[in-house]
Coordinates of C-alpha atoms in Angstrom, one line a residue:
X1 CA -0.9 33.4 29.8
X2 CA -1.0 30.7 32.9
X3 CA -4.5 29.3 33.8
X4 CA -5.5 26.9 36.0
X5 CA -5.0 23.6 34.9
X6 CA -9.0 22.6 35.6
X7 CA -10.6 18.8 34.3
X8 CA -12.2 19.1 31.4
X9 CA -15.9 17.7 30.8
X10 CA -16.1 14.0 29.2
X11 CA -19.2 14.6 27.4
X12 CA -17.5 17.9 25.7
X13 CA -18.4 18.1 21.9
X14 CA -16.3 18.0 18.9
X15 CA -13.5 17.3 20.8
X16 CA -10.6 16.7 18.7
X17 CA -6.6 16.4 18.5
X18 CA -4.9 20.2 19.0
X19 CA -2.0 21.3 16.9
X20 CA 0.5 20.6 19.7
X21 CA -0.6 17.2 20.4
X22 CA 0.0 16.6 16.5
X23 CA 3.5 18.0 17.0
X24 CA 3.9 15.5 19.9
X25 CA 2.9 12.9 17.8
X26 CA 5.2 14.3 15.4
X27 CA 8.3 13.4 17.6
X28 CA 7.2 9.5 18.2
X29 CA 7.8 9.1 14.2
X30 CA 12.0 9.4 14.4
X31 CA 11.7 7.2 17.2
X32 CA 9.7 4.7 16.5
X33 CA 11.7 4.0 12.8
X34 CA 14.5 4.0 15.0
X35 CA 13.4 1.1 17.0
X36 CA 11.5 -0.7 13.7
X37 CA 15.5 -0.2 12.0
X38 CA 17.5 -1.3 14.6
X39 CA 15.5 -4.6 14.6
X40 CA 15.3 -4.9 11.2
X41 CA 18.9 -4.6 11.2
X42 CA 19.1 -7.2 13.8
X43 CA 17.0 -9.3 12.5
X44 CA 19.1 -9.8 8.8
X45 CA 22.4 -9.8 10.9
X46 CA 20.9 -13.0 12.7
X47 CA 20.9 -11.4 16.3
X48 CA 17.2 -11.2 16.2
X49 CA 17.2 -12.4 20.6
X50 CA 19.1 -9.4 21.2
X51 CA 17.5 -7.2 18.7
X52 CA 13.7 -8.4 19.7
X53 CA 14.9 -7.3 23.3
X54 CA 16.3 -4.1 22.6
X55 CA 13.2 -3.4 20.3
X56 CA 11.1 -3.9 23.6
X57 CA 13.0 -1.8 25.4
X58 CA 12.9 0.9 23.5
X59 CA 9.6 0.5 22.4
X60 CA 8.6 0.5 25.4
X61 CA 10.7 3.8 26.8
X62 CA 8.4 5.4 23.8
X63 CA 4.7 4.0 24.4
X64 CA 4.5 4.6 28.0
X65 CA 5.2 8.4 28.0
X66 CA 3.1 8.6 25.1
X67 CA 0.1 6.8 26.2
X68 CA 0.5 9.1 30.1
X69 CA 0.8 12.2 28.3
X70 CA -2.4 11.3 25.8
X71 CA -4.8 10.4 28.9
X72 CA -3.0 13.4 30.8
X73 CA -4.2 15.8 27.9
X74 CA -7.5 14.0 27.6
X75 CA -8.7 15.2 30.6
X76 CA -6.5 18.3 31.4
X77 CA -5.2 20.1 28.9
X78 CA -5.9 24.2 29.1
X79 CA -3.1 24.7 26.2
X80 CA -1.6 27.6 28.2
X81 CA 2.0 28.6 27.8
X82 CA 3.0 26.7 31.1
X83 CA 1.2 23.7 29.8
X84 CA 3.0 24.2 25.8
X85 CA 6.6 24.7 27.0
X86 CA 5.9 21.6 29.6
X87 CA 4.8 19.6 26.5
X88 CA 8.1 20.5 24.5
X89 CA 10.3 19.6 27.1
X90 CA 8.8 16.1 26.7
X91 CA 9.7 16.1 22.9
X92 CA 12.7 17.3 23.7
X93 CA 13.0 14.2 25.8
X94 CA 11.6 11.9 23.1
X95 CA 14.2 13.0 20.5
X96 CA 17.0 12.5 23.3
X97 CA 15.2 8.7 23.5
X98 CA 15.5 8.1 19.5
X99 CA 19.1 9.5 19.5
X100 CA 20.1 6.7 22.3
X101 CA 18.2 3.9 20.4
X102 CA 20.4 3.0 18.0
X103 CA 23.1 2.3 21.2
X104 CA 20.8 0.0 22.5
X105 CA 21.0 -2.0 19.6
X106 CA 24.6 -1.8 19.0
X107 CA 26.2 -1.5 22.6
X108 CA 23.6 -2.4 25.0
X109 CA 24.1 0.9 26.5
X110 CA 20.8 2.5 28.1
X111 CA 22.2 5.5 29.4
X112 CA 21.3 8.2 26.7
X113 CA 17.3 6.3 26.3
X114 CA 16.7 6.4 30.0
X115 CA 18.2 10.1 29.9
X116 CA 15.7 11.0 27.4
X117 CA 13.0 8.9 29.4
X118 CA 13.4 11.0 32.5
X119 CA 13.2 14.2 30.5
X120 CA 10.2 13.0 29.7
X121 CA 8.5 11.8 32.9
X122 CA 9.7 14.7 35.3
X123 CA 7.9 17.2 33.0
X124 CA 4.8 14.9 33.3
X125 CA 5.4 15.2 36.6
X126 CA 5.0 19.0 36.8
X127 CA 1.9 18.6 35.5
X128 CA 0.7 16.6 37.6
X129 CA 1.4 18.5 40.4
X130 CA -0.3 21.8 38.6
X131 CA -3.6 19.4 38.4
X132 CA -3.1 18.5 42.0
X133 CA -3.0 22.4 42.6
X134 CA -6.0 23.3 40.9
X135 CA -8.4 20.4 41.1
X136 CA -9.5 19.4 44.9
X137 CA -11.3 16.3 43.0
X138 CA -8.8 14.9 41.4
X139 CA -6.3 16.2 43.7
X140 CA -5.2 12.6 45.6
X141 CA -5.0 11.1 42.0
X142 CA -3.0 13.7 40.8
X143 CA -0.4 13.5 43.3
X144 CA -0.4 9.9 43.4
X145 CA 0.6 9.8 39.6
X146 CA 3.0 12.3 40.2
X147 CA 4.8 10.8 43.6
X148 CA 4.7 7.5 41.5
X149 CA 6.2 8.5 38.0
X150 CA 8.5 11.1 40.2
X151 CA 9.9 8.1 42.5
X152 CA 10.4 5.4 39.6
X153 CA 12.7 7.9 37.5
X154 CA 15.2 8.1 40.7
X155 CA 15.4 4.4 40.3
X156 CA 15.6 4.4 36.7
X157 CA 18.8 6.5 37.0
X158 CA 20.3 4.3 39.6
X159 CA 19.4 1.4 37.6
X160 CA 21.3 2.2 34.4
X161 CA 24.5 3.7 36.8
X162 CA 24.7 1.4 39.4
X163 CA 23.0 -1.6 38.6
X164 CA 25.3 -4.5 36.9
X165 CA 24.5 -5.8 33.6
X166 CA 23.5 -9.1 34.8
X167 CA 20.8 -7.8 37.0
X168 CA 19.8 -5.0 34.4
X169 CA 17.2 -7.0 32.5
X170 CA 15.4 -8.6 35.4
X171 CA 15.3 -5.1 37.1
X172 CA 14.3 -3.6 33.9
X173 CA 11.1 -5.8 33.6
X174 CA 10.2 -5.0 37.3
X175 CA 10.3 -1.2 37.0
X176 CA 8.1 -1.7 33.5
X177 CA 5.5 -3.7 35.6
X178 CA 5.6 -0.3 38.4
X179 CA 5.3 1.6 35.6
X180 CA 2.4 0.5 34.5
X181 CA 1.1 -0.2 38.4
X182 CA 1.1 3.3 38.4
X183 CA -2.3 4.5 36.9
X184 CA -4.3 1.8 38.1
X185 CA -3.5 2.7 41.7
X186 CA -3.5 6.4 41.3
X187 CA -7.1 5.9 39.0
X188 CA -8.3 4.6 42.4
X189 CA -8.6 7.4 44.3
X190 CA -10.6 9.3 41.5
X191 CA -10.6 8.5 38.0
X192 CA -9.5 11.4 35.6
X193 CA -12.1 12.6 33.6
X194 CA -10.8 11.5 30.2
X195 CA -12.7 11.7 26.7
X196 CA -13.3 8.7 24.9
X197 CA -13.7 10.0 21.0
X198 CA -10.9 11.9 22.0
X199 CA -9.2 9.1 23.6
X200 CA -10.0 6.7 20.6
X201 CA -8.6 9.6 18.0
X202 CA -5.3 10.1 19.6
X203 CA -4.9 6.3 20.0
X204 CA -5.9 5.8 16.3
X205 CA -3.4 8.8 14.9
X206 CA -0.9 7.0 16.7
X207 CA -1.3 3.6 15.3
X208 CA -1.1 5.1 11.8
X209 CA 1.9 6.7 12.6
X210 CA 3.2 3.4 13.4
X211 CA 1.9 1.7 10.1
X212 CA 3.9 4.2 8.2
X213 CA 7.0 2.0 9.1
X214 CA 5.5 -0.8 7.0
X215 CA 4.8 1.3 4.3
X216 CA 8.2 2.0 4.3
X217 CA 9.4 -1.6 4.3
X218 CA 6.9 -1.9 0.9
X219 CA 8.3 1.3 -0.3
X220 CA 11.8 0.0 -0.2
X221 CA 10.8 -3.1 -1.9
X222 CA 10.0 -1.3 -5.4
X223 CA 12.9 0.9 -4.8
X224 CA 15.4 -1.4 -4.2
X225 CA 14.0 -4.2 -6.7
X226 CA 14.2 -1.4 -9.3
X227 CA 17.7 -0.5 -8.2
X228 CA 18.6 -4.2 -8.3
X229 CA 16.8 -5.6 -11.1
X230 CA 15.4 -7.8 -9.1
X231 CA 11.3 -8.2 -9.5
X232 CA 10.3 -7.4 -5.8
X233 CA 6.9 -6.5 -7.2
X234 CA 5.1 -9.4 -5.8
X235 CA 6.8 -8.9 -2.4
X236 CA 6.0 -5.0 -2.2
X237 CA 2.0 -6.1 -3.4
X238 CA 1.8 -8.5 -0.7
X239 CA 3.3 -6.1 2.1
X240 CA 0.9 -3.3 1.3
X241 CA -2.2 -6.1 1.5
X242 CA -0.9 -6.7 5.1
X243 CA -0.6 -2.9 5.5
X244 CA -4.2 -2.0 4.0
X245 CA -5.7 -5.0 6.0
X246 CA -3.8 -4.1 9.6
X247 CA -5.6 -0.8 8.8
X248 CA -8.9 -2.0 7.7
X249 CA -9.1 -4.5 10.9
X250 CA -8.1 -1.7 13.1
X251 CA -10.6 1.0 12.5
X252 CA -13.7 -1.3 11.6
X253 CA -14.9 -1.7 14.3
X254 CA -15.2 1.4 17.0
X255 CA -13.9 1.0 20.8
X256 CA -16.2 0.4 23.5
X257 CA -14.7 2.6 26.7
X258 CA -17.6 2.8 29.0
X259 CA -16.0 2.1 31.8
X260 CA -12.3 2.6 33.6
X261 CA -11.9 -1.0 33.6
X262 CA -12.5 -1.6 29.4
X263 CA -10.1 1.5 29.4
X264 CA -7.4 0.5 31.4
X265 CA -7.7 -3.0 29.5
X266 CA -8.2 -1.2 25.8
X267 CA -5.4 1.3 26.4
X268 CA -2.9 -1.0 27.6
X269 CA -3.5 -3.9 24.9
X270 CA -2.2 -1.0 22.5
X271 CA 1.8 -1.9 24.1
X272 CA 1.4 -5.1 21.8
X273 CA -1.2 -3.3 19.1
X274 CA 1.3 -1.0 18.3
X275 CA 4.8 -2.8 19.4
X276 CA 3.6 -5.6 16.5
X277 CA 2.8 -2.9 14.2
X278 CA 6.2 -1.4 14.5
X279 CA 7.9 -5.1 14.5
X280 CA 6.0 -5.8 11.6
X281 CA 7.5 -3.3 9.7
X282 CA 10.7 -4.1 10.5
X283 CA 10.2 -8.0 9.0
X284 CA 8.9 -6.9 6.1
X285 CA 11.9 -4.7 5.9
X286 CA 13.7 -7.6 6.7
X287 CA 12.0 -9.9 3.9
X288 CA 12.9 -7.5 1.5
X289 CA 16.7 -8.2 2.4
X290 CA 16.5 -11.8 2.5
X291 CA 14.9 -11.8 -1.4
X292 CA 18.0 -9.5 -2.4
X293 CA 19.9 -11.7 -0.9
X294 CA 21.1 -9.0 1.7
X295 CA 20.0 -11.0 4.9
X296 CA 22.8 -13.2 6.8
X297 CA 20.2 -14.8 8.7
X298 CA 18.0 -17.5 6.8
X299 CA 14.7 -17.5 6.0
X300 CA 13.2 -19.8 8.5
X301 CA 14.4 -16.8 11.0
X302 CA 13.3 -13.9 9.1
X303 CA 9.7 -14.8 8.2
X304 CA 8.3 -15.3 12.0
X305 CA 9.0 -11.3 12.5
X306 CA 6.5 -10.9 10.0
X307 CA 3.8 -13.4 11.0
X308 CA 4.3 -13.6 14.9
X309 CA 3.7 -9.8 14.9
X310 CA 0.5 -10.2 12.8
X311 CA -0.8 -12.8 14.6
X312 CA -0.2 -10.8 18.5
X313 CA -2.1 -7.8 16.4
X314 CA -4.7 -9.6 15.6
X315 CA -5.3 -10.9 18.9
X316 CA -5.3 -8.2 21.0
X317 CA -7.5 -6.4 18.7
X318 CA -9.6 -9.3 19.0
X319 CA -9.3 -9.1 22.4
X320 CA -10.5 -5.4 22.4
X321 CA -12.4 -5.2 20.1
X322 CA -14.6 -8.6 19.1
X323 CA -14.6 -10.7 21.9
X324 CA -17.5 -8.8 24.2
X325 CA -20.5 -8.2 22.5
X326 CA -19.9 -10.3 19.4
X327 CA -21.3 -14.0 18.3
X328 CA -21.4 -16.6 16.0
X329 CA -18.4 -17.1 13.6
X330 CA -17.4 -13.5 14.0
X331 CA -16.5 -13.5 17.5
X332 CA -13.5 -16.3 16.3
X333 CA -12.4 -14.8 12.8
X334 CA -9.3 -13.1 14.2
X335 CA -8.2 -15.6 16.5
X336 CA -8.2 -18.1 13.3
X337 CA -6.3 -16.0 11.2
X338 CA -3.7 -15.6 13.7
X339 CA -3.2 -19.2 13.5
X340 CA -3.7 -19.9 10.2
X341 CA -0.9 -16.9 9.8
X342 CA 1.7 -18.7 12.2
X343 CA 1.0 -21.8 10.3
X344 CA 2.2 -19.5 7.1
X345 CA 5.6 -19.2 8.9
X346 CA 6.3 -22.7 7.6
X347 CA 5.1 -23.0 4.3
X348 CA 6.7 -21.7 1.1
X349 CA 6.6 -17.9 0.3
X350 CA 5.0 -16.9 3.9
X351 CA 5.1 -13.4 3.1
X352 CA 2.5 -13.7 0.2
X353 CA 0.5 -16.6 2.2
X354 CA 0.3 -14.0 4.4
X355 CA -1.3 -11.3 2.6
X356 CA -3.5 -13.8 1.5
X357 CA -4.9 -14.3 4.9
X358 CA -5.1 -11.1 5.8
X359 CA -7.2 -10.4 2.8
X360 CA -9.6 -13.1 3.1
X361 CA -10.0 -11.5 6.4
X362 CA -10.8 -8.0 5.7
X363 CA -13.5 -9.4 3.3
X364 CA -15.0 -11.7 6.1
X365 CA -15.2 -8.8 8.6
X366 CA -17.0 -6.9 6.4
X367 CA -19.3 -9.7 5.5
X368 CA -19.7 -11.9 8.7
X369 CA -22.2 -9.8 11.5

């Protein structure tokens, strides 16, 4: 059955995550542990330049449609058979995305990634244009998103078949910024009508999907220190502290999106929330390596790609979450645990100092109003 693709209220109750929005989710997790391995990868080979690059890149190519689709759904979504096929197209394109990562990594070729990206966008595009059909409101907006995402993709296909590789990666970082240009001046003409629980539930699901890629990295510490003979018991303790307390910090406190501005600020800042999340993993990954003596790249290389990441997480949730509305010593908790977990990067087992911090932390949080 095809219905009209109509806003949905804000204020609507008990409005939760569908089935198909779970299956989209679904997709991101192949593609995400494809980015987190190819930079663990890169990281233990000592490339870790090129392999924090490609990581952005392709993190990137999986966040953006992601986060469009999510606010898209917020506010439209009529889960009719038009609006289900349009959303598998888009995992169809998200698979294509993961399938090209590991070429990124390897050959610096982009072709197969942005493929996969334009699947994704043109079928955002459609519906777009069905919400630009059936809401007179919203209908400006609508077509602004979709002339916007519609005209980037024909330049994201002449940039990976006719741009040369020296200008690729300045090009690259100016179509990101019209990327994300996008919303804010389509939001302009009138703002979607979005639901924040839902909005905060999605974004939340999301970020544990993501945290399963450290879990992983802890996970193959027991494994392979059992496999080895090699006590890695103390490493995979101190990864899942780091794990339980990226969680714990995350959800304590919940987000304040009263207004398109805190939004726009909130939804973005979750390109680094989650980027570091999925960059943790992969140095913890990497740490595992170094201690089996796996890694070709020393220490002093491999540690940062565990605390650099936990440090940019915890200020941007900072940044979100503590720094309006909060006083007194909680307000600055955050931002002196990321320092205190850079300075980590320099003393002696930086992995465990770590997880130190991160617990002291937690406790504090719950402790400090």
């Amino acid at each position: 059955m095809i219905r009209k693709l109509l806003a949905r209220d804000t204020a609507e109750t008990h409005r939760v995550a569908t089935p198909l929005e779970l299956l989209f989710d679904l997709s991101f997790v192949v593609a995400v542990a494809q980015a987190a391995h190819g930079l663990h990868h890169a990281v233990v080979e000592n490339h870790a330049g090129a392999g924090l690059l490609a990581f952005s890149m392709a993190f990137f190519a999986l966040w953006l449609p992601w986060l469009n689709f999510t606010w898209f759904a917020s506010a439209f979504d009529n889960d009719d058979t038009f609006y289900r096929i349009a959303t598998m197209v888009q995992i169809s394109g998200v698979l294509v995305v993961a399938a090209g990562i590991p070429r990124v990594f390897e050959h610096q070729d982009y072709r197969v990634v942005v493929g996969g990206y334009v699947v994704i966008r043109l079928a955002m595009v459609t519906q777009w244009l069905r919400a630009s059909r059936d809401n007179d409101e919203h209908r400006v907006c609508a077509r602004r998103y979709a002339m916007g995402i519609g005209g980037l993709q024909v330049l994201w296909v002449l940039w990976v078949l006719a741009v040369p590789p020296s200008l690729q990666i300045p090009l690259w970082g100016a179509g990101m910024l019209a990327e994300l240009l996008v919303p804010v001046w389509a939001e302009r003409a009138s703002a979607t009508t979005w639901h924040p629980h839902h909005i905060a539930e999605r974004h939340g699901l999301f970020t544990l999907i993501v945290l399963g890629e450290s879990i992983l990295a802890a996970t193959q510490a027991f494994q392979k220190g059992f496999d080895s003979g090699v006590n890695l018991v103390s490493l995979a303790a101190a990864s899942l502290i780091i794990v339980f307390s990226v969680w714990w910090i995350y959800f304590e406190a919940p987000p304040r999106l009263d207004s398109l501005k805190r939004a726009f600020l909130w939804g973005y800042a979750h390109l680094f929330i989650l980027g570091s999340i999925a960059a943790l993993g992969a140095g913890l990954a990497a740490s595992v390596d170094y201690d089996l003596h796996l890694a070709h790249a020393p220490g002093i290389v491999i540690a940062p790609f565990t605390t650099v990441p936990l440090a940019i997480f915890f200020l941007c949730v900072w940044y979100v979450q503590d720094c309006q509305g909060q006083a007194g010593l909680r307000k600055y908790l955050l931002p002196l645990g990321s320092a205190a977990v850079l300075a980590a990067t320099f003393g002696p087992a930086p992995i465990h100092v770590t997880a130190g911090i991160t617990l002291v932390l937690v406790i504090l949080t719950r402790v400090v109003r």
